[in-house]
XYZ file of C-alpha atoms in Angstrom:
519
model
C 0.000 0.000 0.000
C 2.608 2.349 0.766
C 4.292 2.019 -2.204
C 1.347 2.322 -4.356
C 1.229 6.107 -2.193
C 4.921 6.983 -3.093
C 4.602 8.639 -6.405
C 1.465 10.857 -5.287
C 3.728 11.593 -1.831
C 6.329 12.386 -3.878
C 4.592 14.739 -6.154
C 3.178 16.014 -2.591
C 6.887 16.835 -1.188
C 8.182 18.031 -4.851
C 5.223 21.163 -4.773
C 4.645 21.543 -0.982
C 8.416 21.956 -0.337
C 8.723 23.768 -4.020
C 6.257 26.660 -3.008
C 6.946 27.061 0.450
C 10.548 26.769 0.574
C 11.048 30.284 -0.513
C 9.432 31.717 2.700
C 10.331 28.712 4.965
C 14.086 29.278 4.259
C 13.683 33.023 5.043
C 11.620 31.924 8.533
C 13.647 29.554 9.799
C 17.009 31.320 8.938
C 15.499 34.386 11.100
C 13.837 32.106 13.421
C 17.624 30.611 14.139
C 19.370 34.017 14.577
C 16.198 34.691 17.353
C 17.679 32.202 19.370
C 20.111 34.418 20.513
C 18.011 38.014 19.994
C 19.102 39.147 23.415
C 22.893 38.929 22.841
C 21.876 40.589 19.221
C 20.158 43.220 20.784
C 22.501 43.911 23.725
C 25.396 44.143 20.312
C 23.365 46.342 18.355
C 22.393 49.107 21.407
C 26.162 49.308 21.507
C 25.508 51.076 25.305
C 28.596 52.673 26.254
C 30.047 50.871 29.837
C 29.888 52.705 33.338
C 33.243 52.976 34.986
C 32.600 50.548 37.721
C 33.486 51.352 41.373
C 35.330 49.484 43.753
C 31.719 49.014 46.144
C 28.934 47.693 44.142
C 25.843 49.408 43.430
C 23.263 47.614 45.074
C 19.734 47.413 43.417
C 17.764 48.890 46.221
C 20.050 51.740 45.914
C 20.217 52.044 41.976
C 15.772 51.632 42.248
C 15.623 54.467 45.096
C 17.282 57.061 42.655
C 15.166 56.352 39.993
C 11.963 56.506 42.439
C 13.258 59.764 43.641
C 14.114 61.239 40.016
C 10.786 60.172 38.965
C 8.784 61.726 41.934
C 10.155 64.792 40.713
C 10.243 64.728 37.029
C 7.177 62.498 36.335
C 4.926 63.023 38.919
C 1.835 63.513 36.111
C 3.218 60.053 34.624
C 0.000 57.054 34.267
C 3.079 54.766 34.791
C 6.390 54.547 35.893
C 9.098 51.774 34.363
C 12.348 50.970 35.912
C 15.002 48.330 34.130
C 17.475 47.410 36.994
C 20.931 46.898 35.851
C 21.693 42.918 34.835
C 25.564 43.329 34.931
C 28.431 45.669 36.205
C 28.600 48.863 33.925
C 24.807 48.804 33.053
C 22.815 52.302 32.931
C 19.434 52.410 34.990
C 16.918 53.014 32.335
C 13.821 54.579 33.188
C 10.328 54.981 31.037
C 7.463 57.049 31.695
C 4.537 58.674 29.373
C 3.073 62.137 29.921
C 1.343 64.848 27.961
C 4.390 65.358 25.669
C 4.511 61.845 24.969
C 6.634 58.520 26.055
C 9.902 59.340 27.717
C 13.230 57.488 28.430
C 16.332 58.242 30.432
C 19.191 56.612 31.401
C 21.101 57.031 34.969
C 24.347 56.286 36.466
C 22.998 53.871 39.664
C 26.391 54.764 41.556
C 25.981 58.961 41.279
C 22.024 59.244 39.969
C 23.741 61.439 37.217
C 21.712 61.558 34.212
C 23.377 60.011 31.421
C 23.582 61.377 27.662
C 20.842 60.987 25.283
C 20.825 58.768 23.426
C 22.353 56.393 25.804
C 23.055 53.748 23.063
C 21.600 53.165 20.214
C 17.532 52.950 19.439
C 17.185 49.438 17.564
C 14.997 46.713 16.962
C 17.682 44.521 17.917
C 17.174 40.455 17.920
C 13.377 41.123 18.179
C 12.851 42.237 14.420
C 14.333 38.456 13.463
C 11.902 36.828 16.121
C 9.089 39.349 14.349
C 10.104 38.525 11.166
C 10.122 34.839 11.657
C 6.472 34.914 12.978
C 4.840 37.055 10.715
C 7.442 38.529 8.186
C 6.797 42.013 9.412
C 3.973 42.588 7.252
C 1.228 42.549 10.375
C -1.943 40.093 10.656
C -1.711 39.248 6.967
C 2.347 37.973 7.238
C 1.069 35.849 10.505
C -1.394 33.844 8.620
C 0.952 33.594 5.734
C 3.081 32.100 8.051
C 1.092 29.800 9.368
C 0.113 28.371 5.924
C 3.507 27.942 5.367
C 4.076 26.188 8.578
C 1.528 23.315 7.820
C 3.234 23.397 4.011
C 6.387 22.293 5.967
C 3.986 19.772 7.785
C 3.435 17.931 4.820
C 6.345 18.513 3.256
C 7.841 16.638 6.399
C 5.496 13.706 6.212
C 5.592 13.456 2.565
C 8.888 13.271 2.715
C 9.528 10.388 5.242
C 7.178 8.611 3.357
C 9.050 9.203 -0.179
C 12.779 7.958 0.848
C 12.033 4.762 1.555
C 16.038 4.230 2.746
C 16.261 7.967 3.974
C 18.028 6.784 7.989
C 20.254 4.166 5.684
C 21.153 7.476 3.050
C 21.917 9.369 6.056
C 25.471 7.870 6.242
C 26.187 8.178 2.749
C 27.163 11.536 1.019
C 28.820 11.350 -2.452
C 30.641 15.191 -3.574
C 30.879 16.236 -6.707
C 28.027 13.712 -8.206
C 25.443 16.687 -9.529
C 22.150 16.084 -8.803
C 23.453 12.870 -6.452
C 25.180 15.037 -4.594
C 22.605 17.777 -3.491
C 20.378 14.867 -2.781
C 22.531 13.002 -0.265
C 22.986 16.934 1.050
C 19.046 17.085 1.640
C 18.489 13.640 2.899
C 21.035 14.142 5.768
C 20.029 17.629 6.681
C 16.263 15.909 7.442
C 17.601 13.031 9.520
C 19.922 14.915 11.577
C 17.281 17.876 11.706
C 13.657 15.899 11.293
C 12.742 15.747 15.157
C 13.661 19.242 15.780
C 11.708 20.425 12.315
C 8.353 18.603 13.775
C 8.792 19.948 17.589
C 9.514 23.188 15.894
C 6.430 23.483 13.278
C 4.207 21.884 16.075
C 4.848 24.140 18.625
C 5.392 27.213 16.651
C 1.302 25.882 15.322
C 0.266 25.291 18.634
C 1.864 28.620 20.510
C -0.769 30.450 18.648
C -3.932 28.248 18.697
C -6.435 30.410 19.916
C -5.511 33.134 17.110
C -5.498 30.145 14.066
C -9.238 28.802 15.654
C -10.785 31.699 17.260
C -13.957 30.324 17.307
C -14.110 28.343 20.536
C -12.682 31.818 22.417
C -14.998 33.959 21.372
C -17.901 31.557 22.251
C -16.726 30.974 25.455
C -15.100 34.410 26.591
C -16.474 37.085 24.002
C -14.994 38.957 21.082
C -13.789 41.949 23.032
C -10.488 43.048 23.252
C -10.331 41.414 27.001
C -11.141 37.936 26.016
C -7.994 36.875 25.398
C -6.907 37.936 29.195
C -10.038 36.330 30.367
C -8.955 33.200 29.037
C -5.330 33.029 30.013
C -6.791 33.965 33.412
C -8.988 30.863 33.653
C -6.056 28.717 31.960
C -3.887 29.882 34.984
C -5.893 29.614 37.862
C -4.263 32.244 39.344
C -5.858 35.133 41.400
C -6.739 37.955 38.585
C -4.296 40.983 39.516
C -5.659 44.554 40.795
C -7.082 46.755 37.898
C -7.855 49.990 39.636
C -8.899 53.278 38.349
C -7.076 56.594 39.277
C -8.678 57.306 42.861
C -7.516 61.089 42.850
C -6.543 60.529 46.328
C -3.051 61.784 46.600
C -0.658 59.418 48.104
C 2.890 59.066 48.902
C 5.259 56.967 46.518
C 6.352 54.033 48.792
C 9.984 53.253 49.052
C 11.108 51.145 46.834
C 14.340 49.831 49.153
C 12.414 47.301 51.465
C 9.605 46.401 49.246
C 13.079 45.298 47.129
C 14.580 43.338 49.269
C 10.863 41.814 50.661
C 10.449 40.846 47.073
C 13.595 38.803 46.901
C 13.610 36.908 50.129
C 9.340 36.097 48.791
C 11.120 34.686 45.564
C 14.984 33.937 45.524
C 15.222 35.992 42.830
C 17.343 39.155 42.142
C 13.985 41.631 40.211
C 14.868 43.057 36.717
C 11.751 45.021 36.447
C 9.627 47.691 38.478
C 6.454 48.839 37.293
C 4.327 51.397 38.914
C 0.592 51.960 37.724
C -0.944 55.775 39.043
C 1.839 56.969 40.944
C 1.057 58.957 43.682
C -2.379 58.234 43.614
C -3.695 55.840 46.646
C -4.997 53.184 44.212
C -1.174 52.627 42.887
C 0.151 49.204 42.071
C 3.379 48.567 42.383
C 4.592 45.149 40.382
C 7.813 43.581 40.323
C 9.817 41.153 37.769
C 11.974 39.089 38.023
C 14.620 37.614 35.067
C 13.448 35.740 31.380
C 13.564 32.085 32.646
C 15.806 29.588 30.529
C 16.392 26.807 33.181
C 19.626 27.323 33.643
C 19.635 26.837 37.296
C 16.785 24.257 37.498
C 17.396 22.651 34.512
C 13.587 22.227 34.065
C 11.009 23.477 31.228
C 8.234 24.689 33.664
C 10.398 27.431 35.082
C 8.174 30.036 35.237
C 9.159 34.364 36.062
C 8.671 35.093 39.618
C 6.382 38.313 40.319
C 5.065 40.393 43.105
C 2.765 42.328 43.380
C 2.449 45.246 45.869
C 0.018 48.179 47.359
C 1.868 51.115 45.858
C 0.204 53.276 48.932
C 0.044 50.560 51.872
C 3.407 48.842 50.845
C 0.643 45.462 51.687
C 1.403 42.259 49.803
C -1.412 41.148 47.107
C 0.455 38.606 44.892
C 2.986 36.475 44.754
C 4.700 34.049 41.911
C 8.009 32.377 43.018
C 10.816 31.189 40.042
C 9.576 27.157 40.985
C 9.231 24.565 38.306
C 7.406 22.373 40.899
C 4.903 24.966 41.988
C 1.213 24.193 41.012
C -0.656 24.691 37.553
C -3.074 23.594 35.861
C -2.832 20.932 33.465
C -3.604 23.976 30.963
C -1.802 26.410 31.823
C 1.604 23.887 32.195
C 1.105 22.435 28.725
C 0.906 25.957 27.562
C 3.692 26.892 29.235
C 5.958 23.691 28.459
C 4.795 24.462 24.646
C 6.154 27.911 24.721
C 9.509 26.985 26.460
C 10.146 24.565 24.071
C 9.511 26.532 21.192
C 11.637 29.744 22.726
C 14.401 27.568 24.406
C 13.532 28.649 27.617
C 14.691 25.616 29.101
C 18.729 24.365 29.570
C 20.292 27.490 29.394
C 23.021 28.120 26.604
C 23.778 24.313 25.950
C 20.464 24.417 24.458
C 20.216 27.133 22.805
C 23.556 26.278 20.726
C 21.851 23.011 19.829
C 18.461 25.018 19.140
C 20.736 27.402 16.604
C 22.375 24.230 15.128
C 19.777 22.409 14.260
C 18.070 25.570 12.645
C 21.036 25.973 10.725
C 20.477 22.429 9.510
C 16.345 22.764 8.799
C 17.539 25.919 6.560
C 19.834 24.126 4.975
C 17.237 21.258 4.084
C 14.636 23.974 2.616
C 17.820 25.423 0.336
C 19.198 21.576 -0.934
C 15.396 20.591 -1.659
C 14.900 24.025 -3.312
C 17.870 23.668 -5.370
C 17.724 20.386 -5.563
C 14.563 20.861 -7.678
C 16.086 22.881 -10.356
C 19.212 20.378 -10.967
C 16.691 17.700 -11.539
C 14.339 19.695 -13.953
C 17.921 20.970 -15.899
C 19.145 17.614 -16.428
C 16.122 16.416 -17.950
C 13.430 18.679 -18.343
C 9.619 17.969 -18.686
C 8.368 20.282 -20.101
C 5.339 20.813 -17.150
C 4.554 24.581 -17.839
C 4.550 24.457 -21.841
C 5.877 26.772 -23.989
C 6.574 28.913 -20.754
C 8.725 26.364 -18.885
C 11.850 28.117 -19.313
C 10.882 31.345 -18.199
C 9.094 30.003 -15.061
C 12.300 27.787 -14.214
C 14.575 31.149 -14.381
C 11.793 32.478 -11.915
C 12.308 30.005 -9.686
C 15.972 29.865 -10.012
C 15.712 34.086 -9.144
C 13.864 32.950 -6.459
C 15.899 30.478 -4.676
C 18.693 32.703 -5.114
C 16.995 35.172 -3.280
C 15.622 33.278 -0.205
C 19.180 31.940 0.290
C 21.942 33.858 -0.190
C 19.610 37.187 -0.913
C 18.429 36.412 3.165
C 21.788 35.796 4.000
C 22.836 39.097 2.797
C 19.887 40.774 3.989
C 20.041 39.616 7.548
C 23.820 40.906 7.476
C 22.461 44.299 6.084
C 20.451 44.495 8.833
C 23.426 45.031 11.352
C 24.835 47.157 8.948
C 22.282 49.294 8.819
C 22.514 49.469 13.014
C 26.071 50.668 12.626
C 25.897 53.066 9.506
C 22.288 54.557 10.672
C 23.044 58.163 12.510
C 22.450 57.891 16.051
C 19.995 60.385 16.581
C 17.812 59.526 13.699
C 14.326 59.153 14.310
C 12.903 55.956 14.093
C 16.374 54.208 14.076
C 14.607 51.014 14.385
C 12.344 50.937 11.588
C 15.207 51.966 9.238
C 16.840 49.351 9.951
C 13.893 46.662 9.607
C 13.272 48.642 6.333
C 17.529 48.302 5.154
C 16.881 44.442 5.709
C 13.728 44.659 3.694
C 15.034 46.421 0.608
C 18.581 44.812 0.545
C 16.647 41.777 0.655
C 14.193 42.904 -2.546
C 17.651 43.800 -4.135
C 18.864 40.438 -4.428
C 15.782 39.781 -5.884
C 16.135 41.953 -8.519
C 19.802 41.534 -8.927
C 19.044 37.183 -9.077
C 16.715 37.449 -11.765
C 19.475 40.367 -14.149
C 22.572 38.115 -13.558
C 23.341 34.623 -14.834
C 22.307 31.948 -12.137
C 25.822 30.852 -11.405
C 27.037 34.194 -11.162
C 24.325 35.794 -9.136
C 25.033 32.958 -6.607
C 28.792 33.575 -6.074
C 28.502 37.519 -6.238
C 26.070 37.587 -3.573
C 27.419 35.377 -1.240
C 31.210 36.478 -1.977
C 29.300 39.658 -0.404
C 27.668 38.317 2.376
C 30.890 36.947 3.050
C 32.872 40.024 3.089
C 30.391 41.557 4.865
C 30.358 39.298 7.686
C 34.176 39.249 8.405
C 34.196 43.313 7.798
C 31.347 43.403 10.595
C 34.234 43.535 13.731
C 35.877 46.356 11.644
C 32.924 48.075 11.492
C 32.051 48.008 15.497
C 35.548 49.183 15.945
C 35.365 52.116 13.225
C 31.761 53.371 14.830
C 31.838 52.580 18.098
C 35.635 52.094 19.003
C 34.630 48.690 20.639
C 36.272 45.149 19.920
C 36.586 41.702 20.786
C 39.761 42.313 22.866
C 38.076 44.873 25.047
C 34.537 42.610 24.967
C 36.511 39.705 26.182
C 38.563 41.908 28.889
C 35.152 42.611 30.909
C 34.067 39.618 30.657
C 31.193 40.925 27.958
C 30.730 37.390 25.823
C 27.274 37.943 24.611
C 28.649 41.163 22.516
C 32.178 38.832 21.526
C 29.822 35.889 20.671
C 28.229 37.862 17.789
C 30.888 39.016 16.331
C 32.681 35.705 16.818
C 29.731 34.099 15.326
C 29.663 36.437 12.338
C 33.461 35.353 11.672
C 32.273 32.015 11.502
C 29.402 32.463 9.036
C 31.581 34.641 6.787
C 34.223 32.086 6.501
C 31.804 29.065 5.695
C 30.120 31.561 3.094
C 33.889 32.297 1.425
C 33.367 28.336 1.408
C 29.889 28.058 -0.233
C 30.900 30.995 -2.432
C 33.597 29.048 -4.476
C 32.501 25.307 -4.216
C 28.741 25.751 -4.019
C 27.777 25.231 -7.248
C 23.525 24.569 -8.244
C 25.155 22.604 -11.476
């Protein structure tokens, strides 16, 4: 029976993989570089480093001069956002929105100097690749996209098990320089060593955004309004709802922040990252704490969850608290929801897994490109004339178009941090420039794919991607006067990793660039 199924399943994989390959290698090649947005981010802000003093800064200290510039500056404020420092030489950053609009500073903890605006650079950072990867940044219209993509891969998964019928036994053999052998053996190995990470992946990614794919049951049960989602994840938590209040217009005093600190980290054995403070000075203020992103790198478990607390801004009285435990209790809901998530956003295992996470990505993108390619070698060696009289044209289409999504991405996603150094500093909307650099560079290839013979437009655009890459430490240096020595000196490895990282791409595209060949 199954074999009678093949040729149908393999017309399946040929078209399914054909059409969405374009997008999927564009997705997951983002999708992998999101696995490490935060050290992207933290790279691209380029913040300048705080002479550290001999006596640390404690965060009680570093929170208590932000309270007190805030009491002062942004007393008017609906809400009041403090980012703690994470590491020595960090900036306090404080937020706040009032008639002129919203409003960011950044202060020396140590002195409670304010420091110079901008204090780094405004940026999208790792977060445009995670946006990108979920719904292309073209809004509601690029997440469903993506999702129709995403069950494309789905069957182009199955399909494809079910077509090589000796695909664990082809795993072990790879023949170079064979043609059209060749870039097969390439694809077949990429899905073993990547196929249970591709299904986890597409299954999760599916499932992580459920209630927005099949509204339906939602709205029955909790309404259409804009609070229904909130109702929902309310009931799938069990958890008491927090506080909404309205502004009382009963004047109160700002609590201080020192002892409601430290009461927050002996509730949760957690060092807080966040304060947030709804209606300050008003008695019906809220004043919520957060702590770290969870990964499990302490617990080494998948249900770690962000510990919270939740205080009486006036009263300084406890009303909530969420410790850091993976043991604690949840519903059977609200832990497969949260077990789903983690293992989609490798919040679990720390940097081991994340590596492994940005490998195997590596290797799923790299099974889209050989089955896109792989395509075109077939149809050249022996063509069939599907599409008529029109065959040739539509096979230079889709050779402009795997061109694009693979080396044109490449060189689009390397653009992008380009465009963070190159940008001026004070432009407006820094980070939308640079979203729209990636964009455009990445229409570019396009353009230049389908002027330029095939072989040609591959090696000229990833001979640039290439260059690009290993010129990116030259570039930090030149703009910001910051390199891997001094990165490594202070102990900064998140900023050394992506430049190290972006060594190591450039040299395997200098590789791909002179024996990658789609002939």
């Amino acid at each position: 029976m199954r074999d009678n199924w093949r040729p149908a399943m393999g017309w399946l994989h040929t078209w399914a993989g054909l059409i969405t390959g374009w997008l999927l290698c564009a997705i997951f090649m983002t999708g992998t570089l999101s696995v490490f947005r935060e050290p992207i981010t933290h790279w691209m802000r380029a913040t300048p480093t705080l002479a550290t003093s001999a006596q640390p800064v404690s965060s009680e200290h570093a929170a208590s001069r932000a309270f007190d510039y805030l009491g002062r500056h942004a007393a008017a404020a609906q809400r009041w956002r403090v980012d703690l420092p994470q590491r020595p030489g960090e900036a306090l950053r404080l937020f706040w929105s009032d008639a002129a609009g919203e409003q960011q500073r950044a202060m020396d903890p140590a002195s409670g100097a304010l420091l110079p605006r901008p204090w780094g650079r405004d940026t999208d950072g790792g977060r445009h690749f995670m946006v990108f990867h979920y719904s292309l940044q073209a809004g509601l219209t690029g997440f469903w996209i993506v999702g129709v993509v995403s069950m494309g891969m789905l069957v182009a998964l199955v399909s494809g098990v079910i077509v090589h019928k000796r695909i664990f036994s082809d795993f072990f053999t790879f023949r170079p320089n064979k043609g059209q052998r060749s870039w097969l053996d390439a694809h077949n190995a990429c899905g073993v060593l990547a196929l249970p990470f591709l299904f986890m992946i597409t299954l999760t990614g599916l499932a992580i955004f459920y209630s927005s794919y099949m509204p339906l049951p939602l709205r029955i049960a909790y309404g259409a309004d804009d609070g229904a989602y909130e109702r929902f994840q309310q009931a799938l938590s069990e958890e008491p709802a927090s506080p909404r209040r309205e502004r009382s217009g009963v004047p109160a005093a700002v609590p201080h922040i020192a002892p409601l600190l430290r009461q927050a980290r002996d509730l949760t054995g957690s060092e807080m990252q966040m304060l947030l403070l709804e209606h300050p000075g008003d008695s019906s203020m809220v004043l919520r704490m957060l702590g770290s992103e969870p990964d499990g790198s302490t617990s080494g478990s998948i249900r770690n969850q962000r510990a919270a607390v939740l205080f009486d801004g006036a009263t300084g009285a406890l009303l909530q608290v969420r410790k850091p435990d993976p043991h604690a209790h949840q519903s059977v809901g609200h832990a497969t929801h949260s077990v789903v998530e983690h293992l989609h956003f490798a919040r679990f295992g720390g940097w081991t897994i994340r590596w492994l996470y940005f490998l195997s990505g590596m290797a799923g993108t790299a099974l889209m490109a050989t089955g896109t390619i792989l395509y075109l070698v077939k149809r050249r060696q022996k063509s069939g004339g599907e599409f008529g009289a029109a065959t040739a044209r539509v096979y230079r289409c889709i050779e402009a178009l795997n061109i694009a999504s693979i080396s044109g991405c490449a060189l689009a996603c390397i653009a992008y941090f380009y465009g963070n150094r190159l940008l001026p500093v004070a432009l407006a909307e820094r980070g939308v420039w640079e979203v729209r650099i990636f964009l455009l560079v990445w229409l570019a290839t396009l353009a230049h794919a389908a002027l330029r013979p095939r072989a040609t437009a591959w090696r000229e655009q990833w001979s640039l991607a290439a260059l690009l890459c290993l010129g990116l430490p030259l570039l930090n240096f030149v703009t910001t006067g910051q390199h891997l020595g001094r990165y490594a000196l202070r102990g900064d490895w998140q900023a050394a990793g992506v430049e190290l990282v972006a060594l190591s791409c450039g040299a395997l595209m200098i590789v791909i660039a002179r024996k990658g060949r789609t002939s």
